Tab-separated table of C-alpha atoms and ligand atoms in Angstrom:
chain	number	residue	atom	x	y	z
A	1056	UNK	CA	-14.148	1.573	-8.714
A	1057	UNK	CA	-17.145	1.323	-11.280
A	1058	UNK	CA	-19.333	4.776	-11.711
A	1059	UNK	CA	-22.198	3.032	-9.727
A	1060	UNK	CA	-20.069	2.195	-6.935
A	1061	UNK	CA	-19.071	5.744	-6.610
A	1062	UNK	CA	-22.649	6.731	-7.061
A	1063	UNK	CA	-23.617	4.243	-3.951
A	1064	UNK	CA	-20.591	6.235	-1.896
A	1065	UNK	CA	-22.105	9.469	-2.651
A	1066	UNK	CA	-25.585	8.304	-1.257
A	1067	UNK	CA	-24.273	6.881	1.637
A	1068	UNK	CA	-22.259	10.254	2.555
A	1069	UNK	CA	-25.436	11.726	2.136
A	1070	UNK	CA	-28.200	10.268	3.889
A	1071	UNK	CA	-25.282	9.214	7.071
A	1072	UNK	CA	-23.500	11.814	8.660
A	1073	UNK	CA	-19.683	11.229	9.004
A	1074	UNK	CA	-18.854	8.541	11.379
A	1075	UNK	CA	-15.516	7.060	12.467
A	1076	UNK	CA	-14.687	4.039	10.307
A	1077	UNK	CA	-13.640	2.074	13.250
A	1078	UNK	CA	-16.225	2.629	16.731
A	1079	UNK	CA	-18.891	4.891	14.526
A	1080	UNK	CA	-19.725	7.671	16.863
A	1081	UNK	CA	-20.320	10.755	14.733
A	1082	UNK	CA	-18.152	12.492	13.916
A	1083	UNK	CA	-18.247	17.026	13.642
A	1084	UNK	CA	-17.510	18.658	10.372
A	1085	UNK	CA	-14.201	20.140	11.366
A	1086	UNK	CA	-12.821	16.782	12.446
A	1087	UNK	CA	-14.222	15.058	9.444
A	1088	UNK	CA	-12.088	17.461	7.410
A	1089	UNK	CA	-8.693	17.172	9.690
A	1090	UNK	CA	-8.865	13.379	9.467
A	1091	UNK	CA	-11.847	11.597	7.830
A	1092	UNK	CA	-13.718	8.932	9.186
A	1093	UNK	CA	-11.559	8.415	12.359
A	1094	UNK	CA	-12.537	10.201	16.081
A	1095	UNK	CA	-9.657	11.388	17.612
A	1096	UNK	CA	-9.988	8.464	20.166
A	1097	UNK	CA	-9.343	5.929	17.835
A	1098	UNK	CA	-6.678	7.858	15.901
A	1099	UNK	CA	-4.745	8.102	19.568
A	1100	UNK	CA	-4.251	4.490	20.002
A	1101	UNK	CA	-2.808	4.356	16.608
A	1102	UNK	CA	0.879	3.556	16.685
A	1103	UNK	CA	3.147	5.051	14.331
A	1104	UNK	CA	6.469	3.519	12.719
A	1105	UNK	CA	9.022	6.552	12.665
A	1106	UNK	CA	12.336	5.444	13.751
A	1107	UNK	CA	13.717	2.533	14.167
A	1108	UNK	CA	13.510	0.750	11.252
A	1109	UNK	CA	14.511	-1.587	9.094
A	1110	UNK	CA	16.499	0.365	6.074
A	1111	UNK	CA	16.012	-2.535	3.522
A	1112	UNK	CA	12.145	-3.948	4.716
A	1113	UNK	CA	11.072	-1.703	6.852
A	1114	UNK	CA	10.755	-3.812	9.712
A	1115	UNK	CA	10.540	-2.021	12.583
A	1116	UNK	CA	12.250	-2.245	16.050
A	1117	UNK	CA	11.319	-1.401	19.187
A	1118	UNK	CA	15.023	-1.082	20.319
A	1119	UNK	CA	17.045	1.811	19.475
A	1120	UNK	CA	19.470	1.434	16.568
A	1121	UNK	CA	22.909	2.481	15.867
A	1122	UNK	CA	24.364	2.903	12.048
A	1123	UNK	CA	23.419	0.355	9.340
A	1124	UNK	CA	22.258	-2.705	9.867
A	1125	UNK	CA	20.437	-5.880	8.226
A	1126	UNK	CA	17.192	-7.186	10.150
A	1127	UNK	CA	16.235	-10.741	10.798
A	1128	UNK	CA	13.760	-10.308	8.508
A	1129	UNK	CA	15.718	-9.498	5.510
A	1130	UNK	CA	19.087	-11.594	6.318
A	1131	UNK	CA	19.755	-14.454	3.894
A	1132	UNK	CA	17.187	-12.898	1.538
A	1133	UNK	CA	17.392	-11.590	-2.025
A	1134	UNK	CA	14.740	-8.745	-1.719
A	1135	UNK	CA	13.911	-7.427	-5.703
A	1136	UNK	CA	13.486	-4.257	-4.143
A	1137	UNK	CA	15.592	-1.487	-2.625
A	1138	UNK	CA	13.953	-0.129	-0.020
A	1139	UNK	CA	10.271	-0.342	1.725
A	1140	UNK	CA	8.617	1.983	4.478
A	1141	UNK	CA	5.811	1.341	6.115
A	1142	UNK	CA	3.559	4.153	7.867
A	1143	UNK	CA	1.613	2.211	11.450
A	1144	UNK	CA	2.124	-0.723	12.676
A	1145	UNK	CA	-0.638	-3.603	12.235
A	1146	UNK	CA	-2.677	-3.949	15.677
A	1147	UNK	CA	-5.745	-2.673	17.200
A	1148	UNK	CA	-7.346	-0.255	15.617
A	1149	UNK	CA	-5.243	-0.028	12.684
A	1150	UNK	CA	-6.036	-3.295	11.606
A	1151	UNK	CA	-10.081	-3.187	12.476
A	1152	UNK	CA	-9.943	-0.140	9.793
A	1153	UNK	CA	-8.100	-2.401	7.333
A	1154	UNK	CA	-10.425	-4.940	7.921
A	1155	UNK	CA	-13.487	-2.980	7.496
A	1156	UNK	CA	-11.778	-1.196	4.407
A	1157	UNK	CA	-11.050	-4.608	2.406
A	1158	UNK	CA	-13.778	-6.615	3.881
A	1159	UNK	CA	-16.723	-4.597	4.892
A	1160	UNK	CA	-17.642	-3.079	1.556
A	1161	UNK	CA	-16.210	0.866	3.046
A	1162	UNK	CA	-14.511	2.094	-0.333
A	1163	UNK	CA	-15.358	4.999	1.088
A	1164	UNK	CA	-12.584	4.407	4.098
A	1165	UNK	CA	-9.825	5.065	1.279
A	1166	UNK	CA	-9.742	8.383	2.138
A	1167	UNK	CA	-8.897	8.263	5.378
A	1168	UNK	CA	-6.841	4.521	4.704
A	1169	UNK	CA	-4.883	7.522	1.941
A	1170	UNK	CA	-4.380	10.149	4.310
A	1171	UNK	CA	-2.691	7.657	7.177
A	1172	UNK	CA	-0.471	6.697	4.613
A	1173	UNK	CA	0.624	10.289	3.699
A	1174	UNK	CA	3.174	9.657	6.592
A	1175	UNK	CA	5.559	7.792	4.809
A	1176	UNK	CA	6.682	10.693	2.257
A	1177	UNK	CA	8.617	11.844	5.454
A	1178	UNK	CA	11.443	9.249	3.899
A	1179	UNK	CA	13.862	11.107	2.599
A	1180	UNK	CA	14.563	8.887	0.145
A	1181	UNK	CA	11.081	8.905	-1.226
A	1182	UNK	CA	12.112	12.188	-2.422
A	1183	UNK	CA	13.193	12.154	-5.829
A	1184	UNK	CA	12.042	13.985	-8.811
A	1185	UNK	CA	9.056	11.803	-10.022
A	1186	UNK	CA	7.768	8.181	-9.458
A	1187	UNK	CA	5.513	5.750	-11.489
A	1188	UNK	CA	3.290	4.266	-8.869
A	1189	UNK	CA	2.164	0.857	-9.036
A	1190	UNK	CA	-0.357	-0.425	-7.094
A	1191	UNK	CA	0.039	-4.409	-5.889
A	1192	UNK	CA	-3.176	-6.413	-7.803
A	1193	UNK	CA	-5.748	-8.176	-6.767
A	1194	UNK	CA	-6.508	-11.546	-8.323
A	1195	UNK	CA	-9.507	-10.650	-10.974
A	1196	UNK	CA	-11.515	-13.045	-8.895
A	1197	UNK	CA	-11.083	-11.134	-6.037
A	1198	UNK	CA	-11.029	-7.990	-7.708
A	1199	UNK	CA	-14.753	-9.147	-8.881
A	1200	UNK	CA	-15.953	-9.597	-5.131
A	1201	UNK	CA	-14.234	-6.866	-3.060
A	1202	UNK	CA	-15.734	-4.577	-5.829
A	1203	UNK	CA	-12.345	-2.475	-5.794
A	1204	UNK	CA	-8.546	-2.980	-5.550
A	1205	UNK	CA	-7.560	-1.691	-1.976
A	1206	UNK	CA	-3.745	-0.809	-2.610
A	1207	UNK	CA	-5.203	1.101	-6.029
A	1208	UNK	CA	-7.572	3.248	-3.698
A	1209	UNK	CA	-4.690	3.667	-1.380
A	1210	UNK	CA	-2.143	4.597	-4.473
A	1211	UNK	CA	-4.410	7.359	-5.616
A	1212	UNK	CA	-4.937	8.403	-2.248
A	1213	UNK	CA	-1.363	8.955	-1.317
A	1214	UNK	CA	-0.644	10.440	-4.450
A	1215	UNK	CA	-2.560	13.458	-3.272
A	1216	UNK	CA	-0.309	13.802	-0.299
A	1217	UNK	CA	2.799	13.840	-2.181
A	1218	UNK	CA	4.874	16.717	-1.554
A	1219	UNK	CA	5.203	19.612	-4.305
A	1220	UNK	CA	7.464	18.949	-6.604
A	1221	UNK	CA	7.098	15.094	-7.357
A	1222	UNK	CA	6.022	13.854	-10.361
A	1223	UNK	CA	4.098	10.914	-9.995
A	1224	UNK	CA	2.350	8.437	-12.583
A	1225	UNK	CA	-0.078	5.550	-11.702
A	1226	UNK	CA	0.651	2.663	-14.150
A	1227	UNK	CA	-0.749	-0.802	-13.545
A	1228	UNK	CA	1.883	-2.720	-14.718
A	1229	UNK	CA	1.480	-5.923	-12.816
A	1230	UNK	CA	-1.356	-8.656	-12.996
A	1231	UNK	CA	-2.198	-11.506	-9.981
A	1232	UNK	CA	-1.959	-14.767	-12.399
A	1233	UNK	CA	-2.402	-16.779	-9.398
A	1234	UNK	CA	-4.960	-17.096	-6.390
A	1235	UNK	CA	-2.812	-17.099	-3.265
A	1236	UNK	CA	-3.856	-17.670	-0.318
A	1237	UNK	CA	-4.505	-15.057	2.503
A	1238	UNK	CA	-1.314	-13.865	3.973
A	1239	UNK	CA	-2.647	-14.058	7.094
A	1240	UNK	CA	-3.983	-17.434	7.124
A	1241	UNK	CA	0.008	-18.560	6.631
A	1242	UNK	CA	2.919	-18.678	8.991
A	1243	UNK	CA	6.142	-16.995	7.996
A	1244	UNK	CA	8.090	-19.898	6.337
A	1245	UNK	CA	4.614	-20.387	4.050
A	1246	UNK	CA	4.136	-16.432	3.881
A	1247	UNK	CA	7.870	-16.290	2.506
A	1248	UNK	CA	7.015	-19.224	0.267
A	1249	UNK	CA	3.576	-18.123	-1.092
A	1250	UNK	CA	3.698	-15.722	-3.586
A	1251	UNK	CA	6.220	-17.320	-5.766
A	1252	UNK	CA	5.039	-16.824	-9.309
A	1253	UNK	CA	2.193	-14.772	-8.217
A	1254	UNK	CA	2.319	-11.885	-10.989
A	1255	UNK	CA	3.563	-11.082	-14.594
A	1256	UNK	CA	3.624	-7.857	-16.642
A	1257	UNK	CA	0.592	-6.738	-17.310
A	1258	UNK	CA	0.926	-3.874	-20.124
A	1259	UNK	CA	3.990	-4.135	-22.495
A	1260	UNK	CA	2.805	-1.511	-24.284
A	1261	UNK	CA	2.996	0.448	-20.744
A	1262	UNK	CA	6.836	-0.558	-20.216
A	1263	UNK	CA	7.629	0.365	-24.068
A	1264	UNK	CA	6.675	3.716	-23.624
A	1265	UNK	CA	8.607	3.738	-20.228
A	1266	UNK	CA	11.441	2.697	-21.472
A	1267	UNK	CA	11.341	5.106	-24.314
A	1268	UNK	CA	11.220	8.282	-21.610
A	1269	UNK	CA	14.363	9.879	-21.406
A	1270	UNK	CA	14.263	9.996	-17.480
A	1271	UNK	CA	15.090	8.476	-14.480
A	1272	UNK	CA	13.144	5.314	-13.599
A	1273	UNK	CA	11.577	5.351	-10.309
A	1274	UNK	CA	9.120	2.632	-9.424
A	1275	UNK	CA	7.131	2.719	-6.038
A	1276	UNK	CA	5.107	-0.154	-5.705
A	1277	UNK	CA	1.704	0.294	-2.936
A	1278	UNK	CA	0.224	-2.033	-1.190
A	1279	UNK	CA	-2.271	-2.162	2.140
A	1280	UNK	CA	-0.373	-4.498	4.458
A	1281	UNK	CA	3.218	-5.563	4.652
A	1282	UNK	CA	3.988	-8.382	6.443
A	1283	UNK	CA	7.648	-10.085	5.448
A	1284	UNK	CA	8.070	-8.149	2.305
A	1285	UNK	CA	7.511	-11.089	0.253
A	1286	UNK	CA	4.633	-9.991	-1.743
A	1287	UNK	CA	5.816	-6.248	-3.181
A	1288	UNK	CA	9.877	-8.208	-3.845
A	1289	UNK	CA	7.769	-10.906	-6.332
A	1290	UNK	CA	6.329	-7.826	-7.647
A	1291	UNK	CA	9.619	-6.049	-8.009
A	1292	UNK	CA	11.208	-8.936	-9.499
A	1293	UNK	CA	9.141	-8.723	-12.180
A	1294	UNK	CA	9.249	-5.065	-12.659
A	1295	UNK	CA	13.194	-5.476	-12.577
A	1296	UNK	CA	13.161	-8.300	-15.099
A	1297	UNK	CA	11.504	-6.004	-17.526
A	1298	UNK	CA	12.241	-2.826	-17.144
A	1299	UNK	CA	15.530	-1.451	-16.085
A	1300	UNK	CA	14.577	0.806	-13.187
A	1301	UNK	CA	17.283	3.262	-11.377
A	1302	UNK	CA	14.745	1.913	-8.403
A	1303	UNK	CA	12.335	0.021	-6.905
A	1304	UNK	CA	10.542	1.352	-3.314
A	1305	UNK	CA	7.445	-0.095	-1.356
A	1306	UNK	CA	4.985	1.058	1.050
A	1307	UNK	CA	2.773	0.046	2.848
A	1308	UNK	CA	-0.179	1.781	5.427
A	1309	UNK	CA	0.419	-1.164	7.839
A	1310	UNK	CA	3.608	-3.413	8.925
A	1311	UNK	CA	2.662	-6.935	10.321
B	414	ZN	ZN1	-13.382	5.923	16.676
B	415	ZN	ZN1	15.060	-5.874	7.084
């Protein structure tokens, strides 16, 4: 986010009191500190994704699930990643704040977009001794009209949350090359399709040096939305072809 942009957010915390990023009734001091910018109404409806799902995708299921098993989603796929979580799933409120976040010029909403990701370091194997964090890119097109990369606001965010004792790194390694289309606006056999080709390395210099560290190589790509994992594996398959990592994880605030 540029220095004027965070300027702007400053003013705007200023002169309006606290509301909730989603129905904007005001909002007290305490619960602006518990959970900002969301009334405890809203934050009710919100649905989390805590068991039942998908070890590989994260996809979740509403029926309960015995041992190991391989989704729908994820059969007859090569996923370049090992694992993904996801923290709510993608409805109702949840999406109107992801909405408003991206599209309604609320940088400001990455704060609270941060702290409902937080949830996902309950996953065990999120645990390990440090992780470089890699935020999914925007398209510098994009980039130039949203103002700020979402899943980097989100990354930096969630960083905060991480539990003592993780070391984590936020390295941009990746770069959109090509425009795609709005998930949304695609059905699933498109959305698998779509980003095909979508991103290349974007530091070399970055991966040197990573490769040169004498540690274990965790890589934990962010982004704001997952829908069939598609996006975060083309970005892990270009992570993997370049680096060696031990691993590759994903997550996501929402799950489509
Ligand atoms: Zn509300
Ligand atoms: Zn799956």
């Amino acid at each position: 986010m540029s220095g004027l942009a965070h300027l702007w957010q400053g003013v705007r915390g200023w002169v309006y009191p606290p509301a909730c990023g989603v129905c904007d009734v005001p909002l007290t001091t305490e619960r602006q500190v518990e959970r900002p910018f969301l009334c405890g109404d809203c934050e009710s409806t919100l649905k989390a994704i805590e068991d039942g799902y998908c070890e590989i995708c994260g996809q979740r299921y509403d029926a309960p699930l015995l041992g190991a098993f391989q989704c729908a989603n994820c059969k007859d796929r090569e996923l370049a990643f090992d694992f993904a979580v996801s923290a709510w799933r993608s409805a109702g409120v949840a999406r109107e704040l992801m909405h408003r976040f991206k599209y309604g010029q609320q940088v400001h909403l990455s704060r609270l977009v941060g702290s409902l990701i937080s949830v996902v370091w309950r996953d065990e194997r999120l645990l390990r001794d440090s992780w470089v964090v890699v935020p999914v890119p925007l398209h510098p097109k994009r980039l130039r009209e949203r103002g700020f990369n979402q899943s980097r606001e989100i990354a930096v965010e969630m960083m905060r949350y991480a539990p003592p004792g993780i070391e984590l790194e936020m390295c941009d390694l990746l770069r959109r090359t090509r425009h795609t289309v709005r998930q949304a606006q695609l059905d699933r056999e498109d959305r698998l399709r779509n980003p095909d080709g979508a991103f290349e390395l974007k530091s070399y210099r970055l991966v040197k040096r990573l490769e040169d560290e004498e540690k274990e190589l965790n890589l934990l790509l962010v982004d704001d939305v997952m829908t069939t994992g598609s996006t975060v594996s083309e970005c892990a398959s270009v992570l993997r072809e370049a680096l060696e990592p031990d691993r590759i994880a994903a997550v996501s605030v929402l799950r489509g």
